[in-house]
Amino acid sequence: MSRFSPSPVGGPGAGSRRCPWGAPNTTSISCSLADVMSEQLAKELQLEEENAAFPEVVAVAEGPFITGENIDTSSDLMLAQMLQMEFDREYDAQLRREEKKINGDSKVSISFENYRKVHPYDSDSSEDEVDWQDTRHDPYRADKPTTTPRKGFIGKGKDITTKHDEVVCGRKNTARMENFAPEFQVGDGIGMDLKLSNQVFNALKQHAYSEERRSARLHEKKEHSTAEKAVDPKTRLLLYKMVNAGMLETITGCISTGKESVVFHAYGGKSATEDKVIPPECAIKVFKTTLNEFKNRDKYIKDDYRFKDRFSKLNPRKIIRMWAEKEMHNLTRMQNAGIPCPQVVILKKHVLVMSFIGQDQVPAPKLKDVTLSSEDMKKAYYQILNMMQQLYKECNLVHADLSEYNMLWHDGKVWLIDVSQSVEPTHPHGLEFLFRDCRNVSQFFQKGGVAEALNERELFNAVSGLNITADNEVDFQAEIEALEKMNEDHVQNHGKKLSMFSNDGDPPIYDE
């Protein structure tokens, strides 16, 4: 028997069972007109209908993040979260208004979806919106070109496309550019459907590889060379050893930078030997281990007979050490002759420690930066003239870079610095360097108002004692070059010992 078959009329249980197709028994509730017009009754009836129709929605709507009935408002954290949620809602609504205002009826629209602050439990965005970050397919990213099958062609007959097709190869080359180094900017060639020929791609590939190797070389060179206001690891280790040995108390900082070196200030410590006294303040001259900024320094050392046999253009670090050693020997000669100059403390490879010309970490000003009275200017000129003569005759040296930039004014007198490029007068270009020094000194003091200042030719004769008589500068320099050539020939014929100065006079070649 079917489960819905009705029972016999008048049979047992007819009164207790109800026919499903029968009319429902409606019970009318009597109410007065005042109850019908009551707003409270209307709200209760509406709430009952909503609860019957949407029980789950009402449960979510009555959650603690929407209503404040079940929230402990004494918690500052909960209040802060509620305020932040309300602020995020207003912010997202403002973004939607901006989108609608900007897009309008345009077919191309922009979206601020990435800038919204929707909480995971409070998402006002419609279900139709798609979060592109959560999808596997990004519609804004162009598809990579499809590869040709193993057989090497696609299609049949006239529509056949081989792997050598120009368009296919061009797109493949564009996609392969993504394998270049990150430093090589290739742009969005795939998105623009760019087609690169094999020739262009190979050229770009070669350029990318060369740039990568070049950047690696530059990085390695920077790690192993001194730079401006910085030292490489090897130099830093030398300075640490000096401090740990007690030779230096502390290194305060950089006081000067130049094309060939960086100078640091340091406080002196205790010497390991009693006969050597370390000054209270020291200057640490670190010679740069790169030849980029001073490429012509080799001409000052390769023709210097003291270092000619040891010169090697193939090893820059050895050249720098020789350059530092050269300055140490030149300063020692000047100090023995009584010329005001820094006192050498110690030399470690390319780091030269000297006495500090100045006071309380403040270096003495250069002659070009100090304002002297006419009397002090005249005094400084005669002092420099005397030092140039001492340097030439007693020290057997030519400064080779003497100017107001390499002379300091301290304690009422002039101090000479930076003598690493100084050479002996028998150098193939020694007299040219001397004439250049005389020109710099003469021009500076003549501009400074020293009436007694000699011109460059008179100053050259006064320092060297050669008494070259020439009416103009061209003939004067021609005679200087002739003397240098004559001296070079004598050196080549008789050896370097004959070219050295005697203890009490000028070189023998000039006495002829």
Coordinates of C-alpha atoms in Angstrom, one line a residue:
M1 CA 0.0 0.0 0.0
S2 CA 1.3 3.5 -0.8
R3 CA 2.4 5.6 2.1
F4 CA 0.0 8.3 0.9
S5 CA -3.1 6.1 0.4
P6 CA -6.0 7.4 2.5
S7 CA -7.5 5.2 5.2
P8 CA -11.1 3.9 4.7
V9 CA -13.8 6.4 5.5
G10 CA -15.2 5.8 8.9
G11 CA -12.4 3.3 9.6
P12 CA -10.5 3.1 12.8
G13 CA -8.2 6.2 13.3
A14 CA -10.2 8.3 10.9
G15 CA -10.7 10.9 13.6
S16 CA -7.0 11.0 14.6
R17 CA -5.5 11.2 11.1
R18 CA -5.7 14.3 8.9
C19 CA -5.9 14.3 5.2
P20 CA -2.9 16.0 3.6
W21 CA -5.0 17.5 0.8
G22 CA -7.6 18.9 3.2
A23 CA -8.0 22.5 3.9
P24 CA -5.8 23.7 6.8
N25 CA -7.5 24.6 10.1
T26 CA -6.9 28.3 10.5
T27 CA -7.3 29.8 13.9
S28 CA -8.2 33.5 13.8
I29 CA -6.6 35.6 16.5
S30 CA -8.9 38.3 17.6
C31 CA -7.1 41.7 18.2
S32 CA -8.3 45.2 18.7
L33 CA -7.6 48.2 16.4
A34 CA -5.0 49.5 18.9
D35 CA -3.0 46.4 18.7
V36 CA -3.0 46.5 14.9
M37 CA -1.7 50.1 15.0
S38 CA 1.0 49.3 17.5
E39 CA 4.6 49.7 16.2
Q40 CA 6.0 47.3 18.7
L41 CA 3.8 44.6 17.5
A42 CA 4.8 45.2 13.9
K43 CA 8.5 45.0 14.8
E44 CA 7.9 41.7 16.6
L45 CA 6.0 40.2 13.7
Q46 CA 8.7 41.3 11.2
L47 CA 11.5 39.8 13.4
E48 CA 9.6 36.5 13.7
E49 CA 9.3 36.3 9.9
E50 CA 13.0 37.1 9.4
N51 CA 14.0 34.5 11.9
A52 CA 11.8 31.9 10.2
A53 CA 13.1 32.7 6.7
F54 CA 16.8 33.5 7.4
P55 CA 17.9 31.9 10.6
E56 CA 21.7 31.7 9.7
V57 CA 21.9 35.2 8.3
V58 CA 20.5 36.6 11.5
A59 CA 23.0 34.6 13.5
V60 CA 25.9 36.0 11.6
A61 CA 24.5 39.5 11.7
E62 CA 24.2 39.3 15.5
G63 CA 27.9 38.4 15.7
P64 CA 30.2 40.3 18.1
F65 CA 31.8 42.3 15.3
I66 CA 28.6 43.8 14.1
T67 CA 26.6 44.5 17.2
G68 CA 28.0 45.7 20.5
E69 CA 25.6 43.8 22.8
N70 CA 27.9 40.9 23.7
I71 CA 31.2 42.9 23.6
D72 CA 33.3 43.7 26.6
T73 CA 33.8 47.4 26.0
S74 CA 36.3 47.7 28.8
S75 CA 38.9 46.0 26.6
D76 CA 41.0 48.6 24.8
L77 CA 42.1 46.0 22.2
M78 CA 38.5 45.2 21.3
L79 CA 37.6 48.9 21.0
A80 CA 40.6 49.5 18.8
Q81 CA 39.7 46.6 16.5
M82 CA 36.1 47.9 16.2
L83 CA 37.3 51.5 15.4
Q84 CA 39.9 50.2 12.9
M85 CA 37.2 48.0 11.2
E86 CA 34.9 51.0 10.9
F87 CA 37.7 53.1 9.5
D88 CA 38.5 50.4 7.0
R89 CA 34.9 50.3 5.9
E90 CA 34.8 54.1 5.3
Y91 CA 38.2 53.9 3.5
D92 CA 37.0 51.1 1.2
A93 CA 33.8 53.0 0.5
Q94 CA 35.8 56.0 -0.5
L95 CA 37.9 53.9 -2.9
R96 CA 34.8 52.6 -4.5
R97 CA 33.5 56.1 -5.0
E98 CA 36.8 57.1 -6.6
E99 CA 36.7 54.1 -8.9
K100 CA 33.2 54.9 -10.0
K101 CA 34.1 58.6 -10.5
I102 CA 37.2 57.9 -12.6
N103 CA 35.9 55.0 -14.6
G104 CA 32.4 56.3 -15.4
D105 CA 31.2 54.6 -18.6
S106 CA 34.6 53.9 -20.0
K107 CA 35.3 50.4 -21.3
V108 CA 38.7 50.5 -19.8
S109 CA 38.5 50.7 -16.0
I110 CA 40.9 50.9 -13.2
S111 CA 40.6 49.1 -9.8
F112 CA 41.9 50.0 -6.4
E113 CA 41.3 46.4 -5.2
N114 CA 44.9 46.0 -4.0
Y115 CA 44.6 49.1 -1.8
R116 CA 41.5 48.1 0.1
K117 CA 41.7 47.1 3.7
V118 CA 38.8 44.6 3.9
H119 CA 39.0 42.2 7.0
P120 CA 38.5 38.5 6.3
Y121 CA 35.5 38.5 8.6
D122 CA 34.0 41.7 7.1
S123 CA 34.1 41.7 3.4
D124 CA 31.8 44.1 1.7
S125 CA 32.9 43.2 -1.8
S126 CA 30.4 41.3 -3.9
E127 CA 30.8 37.6 -4.5
D128 CA 31.0 38.3 -8.2
E129 CA 34.4 40.0 -7.7
V130 CA 37.4 37.8 -8.3
D131 CA 40.6 38.1 -6.3
W132 CA 43.3 37.8 -9.0
Q133 CA 45.9 37.1 -6.4
D134 CA 44.2 33.8 -5.5
T135 CA 43.7 32.5 -9.0
R136 CA 46.1 30.4 -10.9
H137 CA 45.6 32.4 -14.1
D138 CA 46.6 36.1 -14.1
P139 CA 44.7 37.9 -16.9
Y140 CA 47.1 40.8 -16.8
R141 CA 50.2 38.6 -17.6
A142 CA 50.7 37.7 -21.2
D143 CA 50.9 34.1 -22.1
K144 CA 54.4 32.8 -23.0
P145 CA 54.7 31.6 -26.6
T146 CA 53.8 28.0 -27.1
T147 CA 56.6 25.7 -28.0
T148 CA 56.6 23.7 -31.2
P149 CA 56.1 20.0 -30.9
R150 CA 58.9 17.5 -31.3
K151 CA 58.2 17.0 -34.9
G152 CA 59.2 20.6 -35.6
F153 CA 56.1 21.9 -37.3
I154 CA 52.4 22.7 -36.7
G155 CA 49.6 22.6 -39.2
K156 CA 49.2 21.1 -42.6
G157 CA 49.5 22.2 -46.1
K158 CA 49.6 26.0 -46.6
D159 CA 49.0 26.6 -42.9
I160 CA 52.2 24.7 -41.8
T161 CA 54.4 26.6 -39.3
T162 CA 57.9 25.3 -38.6
K163 CA 60.2 26.1 -35.7
H164 CA 62.2 28.4 -37.9
D165 CA 59.2 30.8 -38.5
E166 CA 60.2 34.4 -38.0
V167 CA 57.3 35.3 -35.7
V168 CA 57.7 32.1 -33.6
C169 CA 61.4 32.6 -33.2
G170 CA 61.0 36.3 -32.4
R171 CA 58.5 35.6 -29.6
K172 CA 60.8 32.8 -28.2
N173 CA 63.7 35.2 -28.1
T174 CA 61.6 37.7 -26.2
A175 CA 60.6 35.1 -23.7
R176 CA 64.2 33.9 -23.3
M177 CA 65.3 37.4 -22.2
E178 CA 63.7 36.8 -18.8
N179 CA 66.7 34.5 -18.1
F180 CA 69.1 37.4 -18.2
A181 CA 70.6 38.7 -15.0
P182 CA 68.3 40.7 -12.7
E183 CA 70.5 43.8 -13.2
F184 CA 69.8 43.8 -16.9
Q185 CA 66.5 45.5 -17.5
V186 CA 64.6 43.9 -20.3
G187 CA 61.1 45.4 -19.8
D188 CA 57.8 43.8 -20.6
G189 CA 58.5 42.5 -24.1
I190 CA 56.1 39.6 -23.9
G191 CA 53.2 41.9 -23.0
M192 CA 54.0 44.1 -26.0
D193 CA 54.2 41.0 -28.2
L194 CA 57.8 42.0 -29.1
K195 CA 59.5 39.9 -31.7
L196 CA 63.3 39.8 -31.6
S197 CA 65.4 38.5 -34.4
N198 CA 68.2 36.1 -33.7
Q199 CA 70.9 38.7 -34.4
V200 CA 69.4 41.2 -32.0
F201 CA 68.9 38.6 -29.3
N202 CA 72.5 37.3 -29.6
A203 CA 73.8 40.8 -29.3
L204 CA 71.7 41.5 -26.2
K205 CA 72.7 38.2 -24.7
Q206 CA 76.4 38.9 -25.2
H207 CA 76.0 42.4 -23.8
A208 CA 74.1 41.0 -20.7
Y209 CA 76.9 38.5 -20.0
S210 CA 79.6 41.1 -20.4
E211 CA 77.8 43.5 -18.1
E212 CA 77.4 40.8 -15.5
R213 CA 81.2 40.0 -15.7
R214 CA 82.0 43.7 -15.5
S215 CA 79.9 44.3 -12.4
A216 CA 81.5 41.3 -10.8
R217 CA 85.0 42.6 -11.5
L218 CA 84.0 46.1 -10.2
H219 CA 82.6 44.6 -7.0
E220 CA 85.8 42.5 -6.5
K221 CA 88.0 45.5 -7.3
K222 CA 86.1 47.6 -4.8
E223 CA 86.5 44.9 -2.1
H224 CA 90.2 44.7 -2.6
S225 CA 91.1 48.4 -3.1
T226 CA 91.0 51.6 -1.0
A227 CA 88.3 54.1 -1.9
E228 CA 87.5 57.6 -0.8
K229 CA 87.2 57.8 3.0
A230 CA 87.3 54.0 3.2
V231 CA 89.8 51.3 3.4
D232 CA 89.9 47.7 2.1
P233 CA 90.0 44.7 4.5
K234 CA 93.8 44.4 4.3
T235 CA 94.4 48.0 5.2
R236 CA 91.8 47.8 8.0
L237 CA 93.8 44.8 9.4
L238 CA 97.0 46.8 9.3
L239 CA 95.4 49.6 11.3
Y240 CA 93.9 47.1 13.8
K241 CA 97.3 45.6 14.4
M242 CA 98.8 49.1 15.1
V243 CA 96.1 49.8 17.6
N244 CA 96.3 46.4 19.2
A245 CA 100.1 46.7 19.5
G246 CA 99.7 50.0 21.4
M247 CA 101.4 52.1 18.8
L248 CA 98.2 54.0 18.2
E249 CA 95.7 54.8 20.9
T250 CA 92.7 55.4 18.7
I251 CA 91.9 56.4 15.1
T252 CA 89.4 59.3 15.1
G253 CA 88.5 59.8 11.5
C254 CA 89.4 61.1 8.0
I255 CA 90.9 64.6 7.8
S256 CA 91.9 64.7 4.1
T257 CA 91.4 63.0 0.8
G258 CA 93.4 63.3 -2.4
K259 CA 93.9 61.7 -5.8
E260 CA 96.5 59.3 -4.4
S261 CA 95.8 58.8 -0.7
V262 CA 93.5 59.2 2.3
V263 CA 94.7 60.8 5.5
F264 CA 93.3 59.8 8.9
H265 CA 93.9 61.4 12.3
A266 CA 94.9 59.2 15.3
Y267 CA 96.2 59.6 18.8
G268 CA 99.7 58.1 19.4
G269 CA 100.4 55.4 21.9
K270 CA 103.5 53.8 23.3
S271 CA 106.5 52.8 21.3
A272 CA 108.0 49.3 21.6
T273 CA 111.5 50.7 21.6
E274 CA 112.8 53.5 23.9
D275 CA 114.8 55.3 21.2
K276 CA 111.7 56.0 19.1
V277 CA 109.1 58.5 20.4
I278 CA 105.6 58.5 19.0
P279 CA 104.0 62.0 18.9
P280 CA 100.8 62.6 20.8
E281 CA 98.9 63.1 17.5
C282 CA 99.6 61.2 14.3
A283 CA 98.5 61.4 10.7
I284 CA 98.0 58.0 9.0
K285 CA 98.4 58.3 5.2
V286 CA 96.8 55.3 3.4
F287 CA 97.8 55.2 -0.2
K288 CA 95.0 54.1 -2.6
T289 CA 95.7 50.8 -4.2
T290 CA 94.0 51.7 -7.4
L291 CA 95.7 53.6 -10.2
N292 CA 92.5 55.0 -11.7
E293 CA 92.7 58.5 -10.1
F294 CA 96.5 58.9 -10.6
K295 CA 97.5 57.0 -13.6
N296 CA 100.6 59.1 -14.4
R297 CA 102.3 58.4 -11.1
D298 CA 104.6 55.8 -12.7
K299 CA 106.6 58.5 -14.5
Y300 CA 107.7 59.8 -11.1
I301 CA 109.1 56.4 -10.0
K302 CA 110.1 54.3 -13.0
D303 CA 112.8 56.8 -13.9
D304 CA 114.0 57.3 -10.3
Y305 CA 117.3 55.6 -10.1
R306 CA 116.6 54.6 -6.4
F307 CA 113.6 52.5 -7.5
K308 CA 114.2 51.8 -11.2
D309 CA 115.3 48.2 -10.8
R310 CA 112.3 47.4 -8.5
F311 CA 109.6 49.0 -10.7
S312 CA 107.0 46.6 -12.0
K313 CA 104.1 48.0 -14.0
L314 CA 102.3 44.6 -13.8
N315 CA 101.8 44.6 -10.0
P316 CA 99.9 47.7 -8.8
R317 CA 100.2 46.9 -5.1
K318 CA 103.9 46.7 -5.3
I319 CA 104.0 50.1 -7.0
I320 CA 101.9 51.6 -4.2
R321 CA 104.2 50.1 -1.5
M322 CA 107.2 51.5 -3.4
W323 CA 105.3 54.9 -3.6
A324 CA 104.8 54.9 0.2
E325 CA 108.5 53.9 0.7
K326 CA 109.5 56.7 -1.6
E327 CA 107.7 59.3 0.6
M328 CA 109.2 57.9 3.7
H329 CA 112.8 58.2 2.4
N330 CA 112.1 61.7 1.1
L331 CA 110.7 62.9 4.4
T332 CA 113.7 61.4 6.2
R333 CA 116.1 63.4 4.0
M334 CA 114.1 66.6 4.6
Q335 CA 114.0 66.0 8.3
N336 CA 117.8 65.4 8.5
A337 CA 118.2 68.7 6.6
G338 CA 116.1 70.6 9.1
I339 CA 113.2 71.4 6.7
P340 CA 109.8 71.7 8.5
C341 CA 107.9 68.5 7.5
P342 CA 106.0 65.6 9.1
Q343 CA 108.1 63.2 11.1
V344 CA 108.0 59.6 10.0
V345 CA 106.8 57.2 12.7
I346 CA 106.5 53.9 10.9
L347 CA 105.8 52.4 7.4
K348 CA 103.7 49.3 7.0
K349 CA 103.2 48.3 3.4
H350 CA 101.1 51.1 1.9
V351 CA 100.3 52.8 5.3
L352 CA 102.6 55.6 6.4
V353 CA 102.2 56.9 10.0
M354 CA 103.6 60.5 10.5
S355 CA 103.4 63.2 13.0
F356 CA 100.3 65.4 12.8
I357 CA 100.7 69.0 11.7
G358 CA 98.0 70.8 13.6
Q359 CA 96.4 70.6 17.1
D360 CA 93.4 68.9 18.7
Q361 CA 92.4 67.0 15.6
V362 CA 92.3 70.2 13.6
P363 CA 94.9 70.1 10.7
A364 CA 97.0 73.1 9.9
P365 CA 95.5 75.2 7.1
K366 CA 96.9 75.1 3.6
L367 CA 98.7 78.2 2.4
K368 CA 96.0 78.9 -0.1
D369 CA 93.3 78.9 2.6
V370 CA 95.0 81.1 5.2
T371 CA 95.0 85.0 5.1
L372 CA 98.4 86.4 6.0
S373 CA 99.5 89.9 6.5
S374 CA 102.0 91.4 4.1
E375 CA 104.8 90.9 6.6
D376 CA 103.9 87.2 7.1
M377 CA 103.5 86.7 3.4
K378 CA 107.0 88.1 2.8
K379 CA 108.4 85.9 5.6
A380 CA 106.7 82.9 4.1
Y381 CA 108.2 83.6 0.7
Y382 CA 111.8 83.8 1.9
Q383 CA 111.3 80.7 4.0
I384 CA 110.0 78.7 1.0
L385 CA 112.9 80.0 -1.1
N386 CA 115.3 78.8 1.5
M387 CA 113.5 75.4 1.7
M388 CA 113.7 74.9 -2.0
Q389 CA 117.4 75.6 -2.0
Q390 CA 117.9 73.2 0.9
L391 CA 115.7 70.6 -0.8
Y392 CA 117.8 70.8 -4.0
K393 CA 121.3 71.1 -2.7
E394 CA 121.2 69.3 0.7
C395 CA 118.5 66.8 0.2
N396 CA 119.2 66.2 -3.5
L397 CA 115.5 66.4 -4.2
V398 CA 112.9 68.3 -6.3
H399 CA 109.5 68.5 -4.8
A400 CA 107.8 68.0 -8.3
D401 CA 104.4 69.2 -7.0
L402 CA 105.1 72.3 -5.0
S403 CA 102.3 74.7 -4.8
E404 CA 100.1 76.5 -2.2
Y405 CA 98.1 73.3 -1.9
N406 CA 101.0 71.3 -0.5
M407 CA 102.3 73.9 2.0
L408 CA 100.8 74.3 5.5
W409 CA 100.9 77.3 7.8
H410 CA 101.5 76.3 11.4
D411 CA 103.2 78.0 14.3
G412 CA 104.1 81.0 12.2
K413 CA 106.1 79.0 9.5
V414 CA 105.6 77.0 6.4
W415 CA 105.6 73.2 6.4
L416 CA 106.1 71.0 3.3
I417 CA 103.9 67.9 2.8
D418 CA 103.2 65.4 0.1
V419 CA 106.6 64.5 -1.1
S420 CA 105.8 61.0 -2.5
Q421 CA 106.3 62.2 -6.1
S422 CA 109.6 64.1 -5.3
V423 CA 112.5 63.0 -7.4
E424 CA 116.2 63.6 -7.6
P425 CA 117.5 66.4 -10.0
T426 CA 119.1 63.7 -12.1
H427 CA 115.7 62.3 -13.0
P428 CA 115.1 62.6 -16.8
H429 CA 112.4 65.2 -16.0
G430 CA 113.8 66.6 -12.8
L431 CA 114.6 70.1 -14.1
E432 CA 111.1 70.3 -15.8
F433 CA 109.5 69.5 -12.4
L434 CA 111.7 72.1 -10.7
F435 CA 110.7 74.8 -13.3
R436 CA 107.0 73.9 -12.7
D437 CA 107.5 74.3 -9.0
C438 CA 109.2 77.7 -9.4
R439 CA 106.3 78.9 -11.6
N440 CA 103.7 77.9 -9.1
V441 CA 105.5 79.5 -6.2
S442 CA 106.3 82.7 -8.1
Q443 CA 102.7 83.2 -9.4
F444 CA 101.2 82.6 -5.9
F445 CA 103.4 85.1 -4.1
Q446 CA 103.2 87.7 -6.9
K447 CA 99.4 87.5 -6.7
G448 CA 99.8 87.8 -2.9
G449 CA 101.4 91.1 -3.2
V450 CA 105.1 90.2 -2.4
A451 CA 107.1 92.8 -4.4
E452 CA 110.3 90.9 -3.8
A453 CA 109.0 87.7 -5.4
L454 CA 111.2 86.6 -8.3
N455 CA 109.7 85.3 -11.6
E456 CA 109.9 81.6 -12.5
R457 CA 113.2 81.9 -14.4
E458 CA 115.0 83.9 -11.8
L459 CA 113.7 81.6 -9.1
F460 CA 114.9 78.6 -11.0
N461 CA 118.4 79.9 -11.3
A462 CA 118.4 80.9 -7.7
V463 CA 117.4 77.4 -6.5
S464 CA 119.5 75.3 -9.0
G465 CA 122.5 77.7 -9.4
L466 CA 122.6 76.8 -13.2
N467 CA 122.4 80.5 -14.4
I468 CA 120.6 79.7 -17.6
T469 CA 120.5 82.9 -19.7
A470 CA 117.6 83.0 -22.0
D471 CA 115.5 85.9 -23.1
N472 CA 112.1 84.1 -23.2
E473 CA 110.5 81.1 -21.6
V474 CA 110.6 79.0 -24.8
D475 CA 114.4 79.2 -25.1
F476 CA 114.6 78.7 -21.3
Q477 CA 112.7 75.5 -21.4
A478 CA 114.7 74.4 -24.5
E479 CA 118.0 74.7 -22.6
I480 CA 116.5 72.8 -19.7
E481 CA 115.5 69.9 -22.0
A482 CA 119.0 69.9 -23.5
L483 CA 120.5 69.6 -20.0
E484 CA 118.2 66.8 -19.2
K485 CA 119.1 65.0 -22.4
M486 CA 122.8 65.4 -21.8
N487 CA 122.4 64.1 -18.3
E488 CA 120.4 61.1 -19.5
D489 CA 123.1 60.2 -22.1
H490 CA 125.8 60.4 -19.4
V491 CA 123.8 58.1 -17.2
Q492 CA 123.3 55.5 -19.9
N493 CA 127.0 55.6 -20.8
H494 CA 128.6 55.6 -17.3
G495 CA 125.9 54.0 -15.2
K496 CA 123.7 55.4 -12.5
K497 CA 126.5 55.9 -10.0
L498 CA 128.0 58.7 -12.0
S499 CA 124.7 60.5 -12.0
M500 CA 124.4 60.6 -8.3
F501 CA 125.1 63.9 -6.5
S502 CA 128.2 64.4 -4.4
N503 CA 127.9 65.5 -0.8
D504 CA 128.8 69.1 -1.3
G505 CA 127.7 70.2 -4.7
D506 CA 125.7 69.8 -7.8
P507 CA 125.7 66.9 -10.2
P508 CA 129.0 66.5 -12.1
I509 CA 127.2 66.9 -15.4
Y510 CA 126.1 70.4 -14.6
D511 CA 129.7 71.5 -13.7
E512 CA 130.7 71.1 -17.3

